[in-house]
Amino acid sequence: MKIVVGIGGVTNGGKTTLTNSLRKALPNCCVIHQDDFFKPQDQIAVGEDGFKQWDMLESLDMEAMLGTVQAWLSSPRKFARTHGVHLQPGTPDTHILLLEGFLLYSYRPLLDLYSRRYFLTLPYEECKWRRSTRSYPVPDPPGLFDGHVWPMYQKYKREMEADGVEVVQLDGTRPREELFLQVLGDIYNSLLNHP
């Protein structure tokens, strides 16, 4: 059995923290981070807002990401071995792939591959504060959050809702352990109820 779980949502909403906790708790679990598929900095366009357009789907090599997901789908055991994931002996032939990223539900070819989709949200002030406390390889220029990051998040969230993409909304202000236990319970229920 193969289960693909999406952990998407707002920047600094807790996606990576939740994903890492799930990876440690779930057997035969691999992770693909959307951030690993950013195009080189010199290929990121500067928009009308004056900022490099990091928070747009076009800044990512989504075909490469899809290819990586398809490699896992075709052989989860081989994928796990080549990515240093220890497969637990004696567990049922169940394999779980966690996809983590901020634009997981905007790329059509990936949409039908998910068994479960989660979407972390934060209020504007909390998100801005968390973003300001993070250090990135390419530091945020002044005004990026209000001028680009937050508007792009709102745009893609509206599009996702307009397209009727079904997600389980998660409040990123809730305690990490609470979110982890909710999603872990959902995944285990999916495993138990899977035909």
CSV table of N, CA and C in Angstrom, one decimal, residues 3-5 66 69-70 73 109-115 117:
chain,number,residue,atom,x,y,z
A,3,ILE,N,0.8,5.5,0.3
A,3,ILE,CA,0.0,6.7,0.7
A,3,ILE,C,0.8,7.9,0.5
A,4,VAL,N,0.2,8.9,-0.2
A,4,VAL,CA,0.9,10.2,-0.4
A,4,VAL,C,0.2,11.2,0.4
A,5,VAL,N,0.9,11.9,1.3
A,5,VAL,CA,0.3,12.9,2.1
A,5,VAL,C,0.9,14.3,1.8
A,66,LEU,N,7.7,16.4,-9.7
A,66,LEU,CA,6.7,15.4,-10.1
A,66,LEU,C,7.5,14.1,-10.5
A,69,VAL,N,8.4,12.3,-7.3
A,69,VAL,CA,7.3,11.7,-6.8
A,69,VAL,C,7.0,10.4,-7.6
A,70,GLN,N,7.1,10.5,-8.9
A,70,GLN,CA,6.8,9.3,-9.7
A,70,GLN,C,7.8,8.2,-9.5
A,73,LEU,N,6.6,6.5,-6.4
A,73,LEU,CA,5.4,5.7,-6.7
A,73,LEU,C,5.8,4.4,-7.4
A,109,PRO,N,-0.7,18.3,-12.1
A,109,PRO,CA,-0.3,16.9,-12.2
A,109,PRO,C,-0.1,16.2,-10.8
A,110,LEU,N,0.1,17.0,-9.8
A,110,LEU,CA,0.3,16.4,-8.4
A,110,LEU,C,-1.1,16.1,-7.7
A,111,LEU,N,-2.1,16.9,-8.1
A,111,LEU,CA,-3.3,16.9,-7.3
A,111,LEU,C,-3.9,15.6,-7.0
A,112,ASP,N,-4.0,14.8,-8.1
A,112,ASP,CA,-4.7,13.5,-7.9
A,112,ASP,C,-3.9,12.4,-7.2
A,113,LEU,N,-2.6,12.7,-6.9
A,113,LEU,CA,-1.7,11.7,-6.3
A,113,LEU,C,-1.9,11.6,-4.8
A,114,TYR,N,-2.5,12.7,-4.2
A,114,TYR,CA,-2.6,12.7,-2.7
A,114,TYR,C,-3.6,11.8,-2.2
A,115,SER,N,-3.3,11.1,-1.1
A,115,SER,CA,-4.3,10.3,-0.4
A,115,SER,C,-5.0,11.3,0.7
A,117,ARG,N,-4.6,15.6,2.1
A,117,ARG,CA,-4.1,16.9,1.9
A,117,ARG,C,-4.3,17.8,3.1
